[in-house]
mmCIF file with all atom_site columns, C-alpha atoms in Angstrom:
data_model
loop_
_atom_site.group_PDB
_atom_site.id
_atom_site.type_symbol
_atom_site.label_atom_id
_atom_site.label_alt_id
_atom_site.label_comp_id
_atom_site.label_asym_id
_atom_site.label_entity_id
_atom_site.label_seq_id
_atom_site.pdbx_PDB_ins_code
_atom_site.Cartn_x
_atom_site.Cartn_y
_atom_site.Cartn_z
_atom_site.occupancy
_atom_site.B_iso_or_equiv
_atom_site.pdbx_formal_charge
_atom_site.auth_seq_id
_atom_site.auth_comp_id
_atom_site.auth_asym_id
_atom_site.auth_atom_id
_atom_site.pdbx_PDB_model_num
ATOM 1   C CA . MET A 1 1   ? -23.216 136.401 88.978  1.00 64.00 ? 1   MET A CA 1
ATOM 2   C CA . ASN A 1 2   ? -21.602 133.166 90.368  1.00 74.00 ? 2   ASN A CA 1
ATOM 3   C CA . THR A 1 3   ? -22.431 131.234 93.572  1.00 81.00 ? 3   THR A CA 1
ATOM 4   C CA . THR A 1 4   ? -19.323 132.942 95.369  1.00 85.00 ? 4   THR A CA 1
ATOM 5   C CA . THR A 1 5   ? -20.231 136.196 94.526  1.00 88.00 ? 5   THR A CA 1
ATOM 6   C CA . GLN A 1 6   ? -23.633 135.937 95.861  1.00 89.00 ? 6   GLN A CA 1
ATOM 7   C CA . PHE A 1 7   ? -22.794 134.769 99.057  1.00 86.00 ? 7   PHE A CA 1
ATOM 8   C CA . GLN A 1 8   ? -20.277 137.574 99.389  1.00 90.00 ? 8   GLN A CA 1
ATOM 9   C CA . THR A 1 9   ? -22.960 140.087 98.627  1.00 91.00 ? 9   THR A CA 1
ATOM 10  C CA . ARG A 1 10  ? -25.429 138.448 101.088 1.00 89.00 ? 10  ARG A CA 1
ATOM 11  C CA . LEU A 1 11  ? -22.555 138.473 103.760 1.00 88.00 ? 11  LEU A CA 1
ATOM 12  C CA . GLU A 1 12  ? -21.816 142.205 103.322 1.00 92.00 ? 12  GLU A CA 1
ATOM 13  C CA . GLU A 1 13  ? -25.557 142.967 103.688 1.00 91.00 ? 13  GLU A CA 1
ATOM 14  C CA . LEU A 1 14  ? -25.856 140.676 106.884 1.00 90.00 ? 14  LEU A CA 1
ATOM 15  C CA . ARG A 1 15  ? -22.722 142.832 108.175 1.00 91.00 ? 15  ARG A CA 1
ATOM 16  C CA . ASP A 1 16  ? -24.283 146.244 107.586 1.00 92.00 ? 16  ASP A CA 1
ATOM 17  C CA . ALA A 1 17  ? -27.520 144.589 109.161 1.00 91.00 ? 17  ALA A CA 1
ATOM 18  C CA . ARG A 1 18  ? -25.627 143.554 112.267 1.00 89.00 ? 18  ARG A CA 1
ATOM 19  C CA . PHE A 1 19  ? -24.138 146.706 112.586 1.00 91.00 ? 19  PHE A CA 1
ATOM 20  C CA . VAL A 1 20  ? -27.190 148.476 112.758 1.00 89.00 ? 20  VAL A CA 1
ATOM 21  C CA . ALA A 1 21  ? -28.668 145.924 115.150 1.00 89.00 ? 21  ALA A CA 1
ATOM 22  C CA . ALA A 1 22  ? -25.810 146.323 117.512 1.00 89.00 ? 22  ALA A CA 1
ATOM 23  C CA . ARG A 1 23  ? -26.452 150.030 117.370 1.00 89.00 ? 23  ARG A CA 1
ATOM 24  C CA . ASP A 1 24  ? -29.969 149.605 118.103 1.00 86.00 ? 24  ASP A CA 1
ATOM 25  C CA . PHE A 1 25  ? -29.248 147.360 120.918 1.00 85.00 ? 25  PHE A CA 1
ATOM 26  C CA . GLU A 1 26  ? -26.734 149.860 122.525 1.00 86.00 ? 26  GLU A CA 1
ATOM 27  C CA . ASP A 1 27  ? -29.462 152.524 122.199 1.00 85.00 ? 27  ASP A CA 1
ATOM 28  C CA . VAL A 1 28  ? -32.079 150.346 123.784 1.00 84.00 ? 28  VAL A CA 1
ATOM 29  C CA . THR A 1 29  ? -29.858 149.227 126.472 1.00 83.00 ? 29  THR A CA 1
ATOM 30  C CA . ALA A 1 30  ? -28.572 152.927 127.199 1.00 83.00 ? 30  ALA A CA 1
ATOM 31  C CA . ALA A 1 31  ? -32.173 154.075 127.506 1.00 81.00 ? 31  ALA A CA 1
ATOM 32  C CA . GLY A 1 32  ? -33.128 151.209 129.779 1.00 78.00 ? 32  GLY A CA 1
ATOM 33  C CA . ASP A 1 33  ? -35.897 149.873 127.922 1.00 77.00 ? 33  ASP A CA 1
ATOM 34  C CA . ASP A 1 34  ? -36.500 146.013 127.366 1.00 77.00 ? 34  ASP A CA 1
ATOM 35  C CA . SER A 1 35  ? -33.519 144.917 125.114 1.00 77.00 ? 35  SER A CA 1
ATOM 36  C CA . GLU A 1 36  ? -34.664 141.462 124.730 1.00 85.00 ? 36  GLU A CA 1
ATOM 37  C CA . ALA A 1 37  ? -35.999 141.927 121.241 1.00 85.00 ? 37  ALA A CA 1
ATOM 38  C CA . ALA A 1 38  ? -33.020 143.797 120.183 1.00 85.00 ? 38  ALA A CA 1
ATOM 39  C CA . TRP A 1 39  ? -30.488 140.848 121.574 1.00 86.00 ? 39  TRP A CA 1
ATOM 40  C CA . GLN A 1 40  ? -32.571 138.285 119.791 1.00 89.00 ? 40  GLN A CA 1
ATOM 41  C CA . LYS A 1 41  ? -32.264 140.101 116.522 1.00 89.00 ? 41  LYS A CA 1
ATOM 42  C CA . LEU A 1 42  ? -28.504 140.633 117.013 1.00 88.00 ? 42  LEU A CA 1
ATOM 43  C CA . GLN A 1 43  ? -28.248 136.763 117.722 1.00 90.00 ? 43  GLN A CA 1
ATOM 44  C CA . THR A 1 44  ? -30.480 135.868 114.660 1.00 92.00 ? 44  THR A CA 1
ATOM 45  C CA . LEU A 1 45  ? -28.044 137.914 112.627 1.00 90.00 ? 45  LEU A CA 1
ATOM 46  C CA . ASP A 1 46  ? -24.821 136.643 114.214 1.00 91.00 ? 46  ASP A CA 1
ATOM 47  C CA . ALA A 1 47  ? -26.081 132.980 113.420 1.00 92.00 ? 47  ALA A CA 1
ATOM 48  C CA . GLU A 1 48  ? -26.986 133.833 109.804 1.00 93.00 ? 48  GLU A CA 1
ATOM 49  C CA . ILE A 1 49  ? -23.554 135.524 109.288 1.00 91.00 ? 49  ILE A CA 1
ATOM 50  C CA . THR A 1 50  ? -21.944 132.294 110.690 1.00 92.00 ? 50  THR A CA 1
ATOM 51  C CA . ARG A 1 51  ? -23.930 130.005 108.007 1.00 92.00 ? 51  ARG A CA 1
ATOM 52  C CA . THR A 1 52  ? -23.069 132.333 105.022 1.00 91.00 ? 52  THR A CA 1
ATOM 53  C CA . GLN A 1 53  ? -19.665 132.361 106.170 1.00 92.00 ? 53  GLN A CA 1
ATOM 54  C CA . ALA A 1 54  ? -19.829 128.708 105.978 1.00 92.00 ? 54  ALA A CA 1
ATOM 55  C CA . SER A 1 55  ? -21.584 128.632 102.615 1.00 91.00 ? 55  SER A CA 1
ATOM 56  C CA . LEU A 1 56  ? -19.206 130.948 100.940 1.00 90.00 ? 56  LEU A CA 1
ATOM 57  C CA . ALA A 1 57  ? -16.228 128.983 102.090 1.00 92.00 ? 57  ALA A CA 1
ATOM 58  C CA . ALA A 1 58  ? -17.938 125.831 100.705 1.00 91.00 ? 58  ALA A CA 1
ATOM 59  C CA . ALA A 1 59  ? -18.499 127.563 97.515  1.00 90.00 ? 59  ALA A CA 1
ATOM 60  C CA . GLN A 1 60  ? -15.079 129.022 97.007  1.00 90.00 ? 60  GLN A CA 1
ATOM 61  C CA . ARG A 1 61  ? -13.968 125.323 97.580  1.00 91.00 ? 61  ARG A CA 1
ATOM 62  C CA . HIS A 1 62  ? -16.188 124.125 95.083  1.00 90.00 ? 62  HIS A CA 1
ATOM 63  C CA . GLU A 1 63  ? -14.985 126.641 92.522  1.00 89.00 ? 63  GLU A CA 1
ATOM 64  C CA . GLU A 1 64  ? -11.417 126.130 93.137  1.00 89.00 ? 64  GLU A CA 1
ATOM 65  C CA . ALA A 1 65  ? -11.938 122.222 92.619  1.00 89.00 ? 65  ALA A CA 1
ATOM 66  C CA . ALA A 1 66  ? -13.743 123.090 89.322  1.00 88.00 ? 66  ALA A CA 1
ATOM 67  C CA . THR A 1 67  ? -10.746 125.229 88.127  1.00 88.00 ? 67  THR A CA 1
ATOM 68  C CA . ASP A 1 68  ? -8.553  122.675 89.001  1.00 88.00 ? 68  ASP A CA 1
ATOM 69  C CA . ARG A 1 69  ? -10.625 119.831 87.237  1.00 90.00 ? 69  ARG A CA 1
ATOM 70  C CA . LYS A 1 70  ? -10.451 122.344 84.104  1.00 91.00 ? 70  LYS A CA 1
ATOM 71  C CA . THR A 1 71  ? -6.950  122.841 84.503  1.00 91.00 ? 71  THR A CA 1
ATOM 72  C CA . ARG A 1 72  ? -6.153  119.167 84.740  1.00 91.00 ? 72  ARG A CA 1
ATOM 73  C CA . ASP A 1 73  ? -8.546  118.324 81.962  1.00 91.00 ? 73  ASP A CA 1
ATOM 74  C CA . ALA A 1 74  ? -7.039  121.049 79.605  1.00 91.00 ? 74  ALA A CA 1
ATOM 75  C CA . ARG A 1 75  ? -3.499  119.985 80.581  1.00 91.00 ? 75  ARG A CA 1
ATOM 76  C CA . GLU A 1 76  ? -4.232  116.343 79.761  1.00 93.00 ? 76  GLU A CA 1
ATOM 77  C CA . LYS A 1 77  ? -5.852  117.143 76.581  1.00 94.00 ? 77  LYS A CA 1
ATOM 78  C CA . ALA A 1 78  ? -2.569  119.033 75.718  1.00 92.00 ? 78  ALA A CA 1
ATOM 79  C CA . GLU A 1 79  ? -0.359  116.266 76.544  1.00 93.00 ? 79  GLU A CA 1
ATOM 80  C CA . ALA A 1 80  ? -2.379  113.908 74.653  1.00 93.00 ? 80  ALA A CA 1
ATOM 81  C CA . LYS A 1 81  ? -2.246  116.182 71.604  1.00 94.00 ? 81  LYS A CA 1
ATOM 82  C CA . ALA A 1 82  ? 1.391   116.732 72.073  1.00 93.00 ? 82  ALA A CA 1
ATOM 83  C CA . LYS A 1 83  ? 1.947   112.937 72.317  1.00 93.00 ? 83  LYS A CA 1
ATOM 84  C CA . ALA A 1 84  ? 0.042   112.339 68.927  1.00 93.00 ? 84  ALA A CA 1
ATOM 85  C CA . ALA A 1 85  ? 1.987   115.024 67.333  1.00 92.00 ? 85  ALA A CA 1
ATOM 86  C CA . HIS A 1 86  ? 5.246   113.317 68.441  1.00 92.00 ? 86  HIS A CA 1
ATOM 87  C CA . GLU A 1 87  ? 4.146   109.985 67.045  1.00 92.00 ? 87  GLU A CA 1
ATOM 88  C CA . HIS A 1 88  ? 3.016   111.642 63.822  1.00 92.00 ? 88  HIS A CA 1
ATOM 89  C CA . ALA A 1 89  ? 6.470   113.407 63.435  1.00 90.00 ? 89  ALA A CA 1
ATOM 90  C CA . MET A 1 90  ? 8.103   110.206 64.312  1.00 92.00 ? 90  MET A CA 1
ATOM 91  C CA . GLN A 1 91  ? 5.872   108.330 61.548  1.00 91.00 ? 91  GLN A CA 1
ATOM 92  C CA . ALA A 1 92  ? 6.729   110.860 59.357  1.00 90.00 ? 92  ALA A CA 1
ATOM 93  C CA . ALA A 1 93  ? 10.801  110.935 59.965  1.00 89.00 ? 93  ALA A CA 1
ATOM 94  C CA . LEU A 1 94  ? 10.500  106.993 59.568  1.00 90.00 ? 94  LEU A CA 1
ATOM 95  C CA . LYS A 1 95  ? 8.596   107.457 56.151  1.00 90.00 ? 95  LYS A CA 1
ATOM 96  C CA . PHE A 1 96  ? 11.418  110.072 55.212  1.00 89.00 ? 96  PHE A CA 1
ATOM 97  C CA . GLU A 1 97  ? 14.013  107.764 55.920  1.00 88.00 ? 97  GLU A CA 1
ATOM 98  C CA . GLU A 1 98  ? 12.520  104.815 54.104  1.00 87.00 ? 98  GLU A CA 1
ATOM 99  C CA . ALA A 1 99  ? 12.075  107.453 51.129  1.00 86.00 ? 99  ALA A CA 1
ATOM 100 C CA . MET A 1 100 ? 15.616  108.491 51.359  1.00 87.00 ? 100 MET A CA 1
ATOM 101 C CA . GLU A 1 101 ? 16.684  104.798 51.304  1.00 86.00 ? 101 GLU A CA 1
ATOM 102 C CA . ARG A 1 102 ? 14.583  104.021 48.202  1.00 85.00 ? 102 ARG A CA 1
ATOM 103 C CA . ALA A 1 103 ? 16.099  107.283 46.453  1.00 85.00 ? 103 ALA A CA 1
ATOM 104 C CA . ALA A 1 104 ? 19.473  106.112 47.134  1.00 84.00 ? 104 ALA A CA 1
ATOM 105 C CA . VAL A 1 105 ? 18.964  102.747 45.629  1.00 84.00 ? 105 VAL A CA 1
ATOM 106 C CA . LEU A 1 106 ? 17.196  103.987 42.688  1.00 83.00 ? 106 LEU A CA 1
ATOM 107 C CA . HIS A 1 107 ? 20.099  106.651 42.231  1.00 83.00 ? 107 HIS A CA 1
ATOM 108 C CA . GLY A 1 108 ? 22.625  103.926 42.488  1.00 82.00 ? 108 GLY A CA 1
ATOM 109 C CA . GLU A 1 109 ? 20.828  101.567 40.033  1.00 81.00 ? 109 GLU A CA 1
ATOM 110 C CA . VAL A 1 110 ? 20.663  104.620 37.599  1.00 80.00 ? 110 VAL A CA 1
ATOM 111 C CA . LEU A 1 111 ? 24.046  105.270 37.799  1.00 80.00 ? 111 LEU A CA 1
ATOM 112 C CA . ALA A 1 112 ? 25.076  101.625 37.155  1.00 80.00 ? 112 ALA A CA 1
ATOM 113 C CA . ALA A 1 113 ? 22.985  101.847 34.252  1.00 77.00 ? 113 ALA A CA 1
ATOM 114 C CA . PHE A 1 114 ? 24.707  105.068 32.738  1.00 75.00 ? 114 PHE A CA 1
ATOM 115 C CA . GLU A 1 115 ? 28.079  103.394 33.757  1.00 76.00 ? 115 GLU A CA 1
ATOM 116 C CA . GLU A 1 116 ? 27.248  100.185 31.732  1.00 74.00 ? 116 GLU A CA 1
ATOM 117 C CA . ALA A 1 117 ? 26.086  102.604 28.854  1.00 69.00 ? 117 ALA A CA 1
ATOM 118 C CA . HIS A 1 118 ? 29.201  104.397 28.694  1.00 68.00 ? 118 HIS A CA 1
ATOM 119 C CA . ARG A 1 119 ? 31.174  101.386 28.792  1.00 67.00 ? 119 ARG A CA 1
ATOM 120 C CA . LEU A 1 120 ? 29.326  100.031 26.130  1.00 64.00 ? 120 LEU A CA 1
ATOM 121 C CA . GLN A 1 121 ? 29.209  103.178 23.955  1.00 61.00 ? 121 GLN A CA 1
ATOM 122 C CA . ILE A 1 122 ? 32.808  104.435 24.450  1.00 55.00 ? 122 ILE A CA 1
ATOM 123 C CA . GLY A 1 123 ? 35.097  101.401 25.813  1.00 50.00 ? 123 GLY A CA 1
ATOM 124 C CA . ASN A 1 124 ? 33.994  98.121  24.443  1.00 49.00 ? 124 ASN A CA 1
ATOM 125 C CA . THR A 1 125 ? 32.274  98.700  21.230  1.00 50.00 ? 125 THR A CA 1
ATOM 126 C CA . PRO A 1 126 ? 34.075  97.357  18.203  1.00 53.00 ? 126 PRO A CA 1
ATOM 127 C CA . ALA A 1 127 ? 34.465  99.197  15.151  1.00 50.00 ? 127 ALA A CA 1
ATOM 128 C CA . GLY A 1 128 ? 31.625  98.989  12.729  1.00 46.00 ? 128 GLY A CA 1
ATOM 129 C CA . SER A 1 129 ? 29.152  97.471  15.359  1.00 52.00 ? 129 SER A CA 1
ATOM 130 C CA . THR A 1 130 ? 25.583  98.410  15.271  1.00 50.00 ? 130 THR A CA 1
ATOM 131 C CA . LEU A 1 131 ? 25.320  98.846  18.481  1.00 54.00 ? 131 LEU A CA 1
ATOM 132 C CA . GLY A 1 132 ? 25.146  102.945 18.344  1.00 57.00 ? 132 GLY A CA 1
ATOM 133 C CA . ALA A 1 133 ? 23.502  105.742 20.277  1.00 59.00 ? 133 ALA A CA 1
ATOM 134 C CA . PRO A 1 134 ? 19.861  104.943 19.763  1.00 64.00 ? 134 PRO A CA 1
ATOM 135 C CA . ALA A 1 135 ? 20.414  101.232 21.277  1.00 66.00 ? 135 ALA A CA 1
ATOM 136 C CA . VAL A 1 136 ? 22.244  102.341 24.029  1.00 63.00 ? 136 VAL A CA 1
ATOM 137 C CA . ILE A 1 137 ? 19.668  105.038 25.072  1.00 66.00 ? 137 ILE A CA 1
ATOM 138 C CA . ALA A 1 138 ? 16.768  102.462 24.492  1.00 70.00 ? 138 ALA A CA 1
ATOM 139 C CA . ARG A 1 139 ? 18.916  100.281 26.975  1.00 71.00 ? 139 ARG A CA 1
ATOM 140 C CA . ILE A 1 140 ? 19.299  103.182 29.422  1.00 71.00 ? 140 ILE A CA 1
ATOM 141 C CA . GLU A 1 141 ? 15.654  104.107 29.261  1.00 74.00 ? 141 GLU A CA 1
ATOM 142 C CA . GLY A 1 142 ? 14.480  100.400 29.870  1.00 75.00 ? 142 GLY A CA 1
ATOM 143 C CA . ARG A 1 143 ? 16.896  99.992  32.556  1.00 74.00 ? 143 ARG A CA 1
ATOM 144 C CA . PHE A 1 144 ? 15.276  103.011 34.122  1.00 74.00 ? 144 PHE A CA 1
ATOM 145 C CA . ARG A 1 145 ? 11.798  102.368 33.622  1.00 74.00 ? 145 ARG A CA 1
ATOM 146 C CA . GLN A 1 146 ? 12.481  98.854  35.394  1.00 76.00 ? 146 GLN A CA 1
ATOM 147 C CA . THR A 1 147 ? 14.187  100.634 38.244  1.00 71.00 ? 147 THR A CA 1
ATOM 148 C CA . VAL A 1 148 ? 11.170  103.006 38.408  1.00 67.00 ? 148 VAL A CA 1
ATOM 149 C CA . ALA A 1 149 ? 8.588   100.080 38.297  1.00 68.00 ? 149 ALA A CA 1
ATOM 150 C CA . ARG A 1 150 ? 10.448  98.450  40.951  1.00 65.00 ? 150 ARG A CA 1
ATOM 151 C CA . GLN A 1 151 ? 10.385  101.416 43.284  1.00 61.00 ? 151 GLN A CA 1
ATOM 152 C CA . GLN A 1 152 ? 6.762   101.905 42.599  1.00 56.00 ? 152 GLN A CA 1
ATOM 153 C CA . ARG A 1 153 ? 6.013   98.458  43.750  1.00 54.00 ? 153 ARG A CA 1
ATOM 154 C CA . ARG A 1 154 ? 7.822   99.384  46.929  1.00 51.00 ? 154 ARG A CA 1
ATOM 155 C CA . GLY A 1 155 ? 5.783   102.390 47.221  1.00 48.00 ? 155 GLY A CA 1
ATOM 156 C CA . PRO A 1 156 ? 4.190   103.413 50.557  1.00 53.00 ? 156 PRO A CA 1
ATOM 157 C CA . ASN A 1 157 ? 0.536   103.117 49.455  1.00 55.00 ? 157 ASN A CA 1
ATOM 158 C CA . GLY A 1 158 ? 1.152   100.752 46.704  1.00 53.00 ? 158 GLY A CA 1
ATOM 159 C CA . LYS A 1 159 ? -0.378  103.114 43.850  1.00 53.00 ? 159 LYS A CA 1
ATOM 160 C CA . PRO A 1 160 ? 1.897   103.622 40.733  1.00 50.00 ? 160 PRO A CA 1
ATOM 161 C CA . MET A 1 161 ? 2.683   107.313 40.123  1.00 51.00 ? 161 MET A CA 1
ATOM 162 C CA . PRO A 1 162 ? 1.369   108.797 37.239  1.00 52.00 ? 162 PRO A CA 1
ATOM 163 C CA . GLY A 1 163 ? 3.037   109.005 33.974  1.00 53.00 ? 163 GLY A CA 1
ATOM 164 C CA . GLY A 1 164 ? 5.866   106.825 32.616  1.00 51.00 ? 164 GLY A CA 1
ATOM 165 C CA . PRO A 1 165 ? 9.387   107.284 33.233  1.00 51.00 ? 165 PRO A CA 1
ATOM 166 C CA . SER A 1 166 ? 11.453  109.002 30.341  1.00 53.00 ? 166 SER A CA 1
ATOM 167 C CA . ILE A 1 167 ? 14.840  109.832 29.526  1.00 55.00 ? 167 ILE A CA 1
ATOM 168 C CA . GLU A 1 168 ? 14.057  113.427 30.381  1.00 57.00 ? 168 GLU A CA 1
ATOM 169 C CA . SER A 1 169 ? 12.993  112.549 33.672  1.00 57.00 ? 169 SER A CA 1
ATOM 170 C CA . LEU A 1 170 ? 16.038  110.099 34.180  1.00 57.00 ? 170 LEU A CA 1
ATOM 171 C CA . ALA A 1 171 ? 18.164  113.304 33.456  1.00 57.00 ? 171 ALA A CA 1
ATOM 172 C CA . SER A 1 172 ? 16.214  115.460 35.464  1.00 58.00 ? 172 SER A CA 1
ATOM 173 C CA . PHE A 1 173 ? 16.594  112.969 38.368  1.00 56.00 ? 173 PHE A CA 1
ATOM 174 C CA . LEU A 1 174 ? 20.237  112.783 37.903  1.00 57.00 ? 174 LEU A CA 1
ATOM 175 C CA . GLY A 1 175 ? 20.508  116.522 37.463  1.00 54.00 ? 175 GLY A CA 1
ATOM 176 C CA . VAL A 1 176 ? 22.367  116.168 34.163  1.00 51.00 ? 176 VAL A CA 1
ATOM 177 C CA . LYS A 1 177 ? 21.698  119.181 31.747  1.00 50.00 ? 177 LYS A CA 1
ATOM 178 C CA . ARG A 1 178 ? 20.305  118.152 28.198  1.00 49.00 ? 178 ARG A CA 1
ATOM 179 C CA . SER A 1 179 ? 22.452  120.467 26.133  1.00 51.00 ? 179 SER A CA 1
ATOM 180 C CA . GLY A 1 180 ? 25.872  118.847 27.282  1.00 49.00 ? 180 GLY A CA 1
ATOM 181 C CA . GLY A 1 181 ? 27.641  115.963 29.408  1.00 49.00 ? 181 GLY A CA 1
ATOM 182 C CA . PHE A 1 182 ? 27.213  112.307 28.817  1.00 52.00 ? 182 PHE A CA 1
ATOM 183 C CA . LEU A 1 183 ? 23.813  112.672 27.339  1.00 48.00 ? 183 LEU A CA 1
ATOM 184 C CA . SER A 1 184 ? 25.275  114.863 24.448  1.00 49.00 ? 184 SER A CA 1
ATOM 185 C CA . ARG A 1 185 ? 27.436  111.605 23.364  1.00 50.00 ? 185 ARG A CA 1
ATOM 186 C CA . PHE A 1 186 ? 24.010  110.429 22.597  1.00 52.00 ? 186 PHE A CA 1
ATOM 187 C CA . GLY A 1 187 ? 22.656  113.280 20.805  1.00 49.00 ? 187 GLY A CA 1
ATOM 188 C CA . LEU A 1 188 ? 20.470  114.631 23.557  1.00 46.00 ? 188 LEU A CA 1
#
C-alpha cells in the first residue's frame, strides 16, 4: 500500500466519522442538550480532513514527479541506447565499405594477373618456348599470394588470415569452375 492509498483510506474514514459526528451534533441540538462537545468534535474532524486532503495532494504530486522522473530517465536511457546503436551501425557500414573497396582492388589485381597469364600462354608464347602451363600457373599463384598478403597487411585488425592462398581459393574467389573455362587450359 503506497502513501497515496493510505491517505485516501484515512480520508474516507475521516469523512465517515464526520458524517456520524454531524448526525450526533444534530441529535444533541434537536434534544436541546449541551452541544459544545459535539460541535468541538465536528470541528476537530473538519480540521483533520483538511490536513489529510493537503497531505494526499502532496503525496500525489510527489508520486507524479517520481513517475515523470522515471519516465524521463527511461526515455534518456532509450535515446542513449539508440544513439549508440546508430553509431555502431555507422561504423559497421564504414567497415563494410572499406572491405568492399579492398575486395574490388583485390579482384582487379587478380583479373590483371589472369589477363597477363592468358596473354603469356595464348598470345605471346613463341613456339617451342619452355614457358608452359605449370610456369604460368605458378606465376598466377605467386601474384595471387602477393595480392592476398597486401590485403592482409591492410586488414582492420592487422592479423593475417589463417591458411595460405591457393589456386583453388583463387578460382573460388573469381567464381571459376575448375572443370572448364580458362583454368582448364592449364590442366585444372
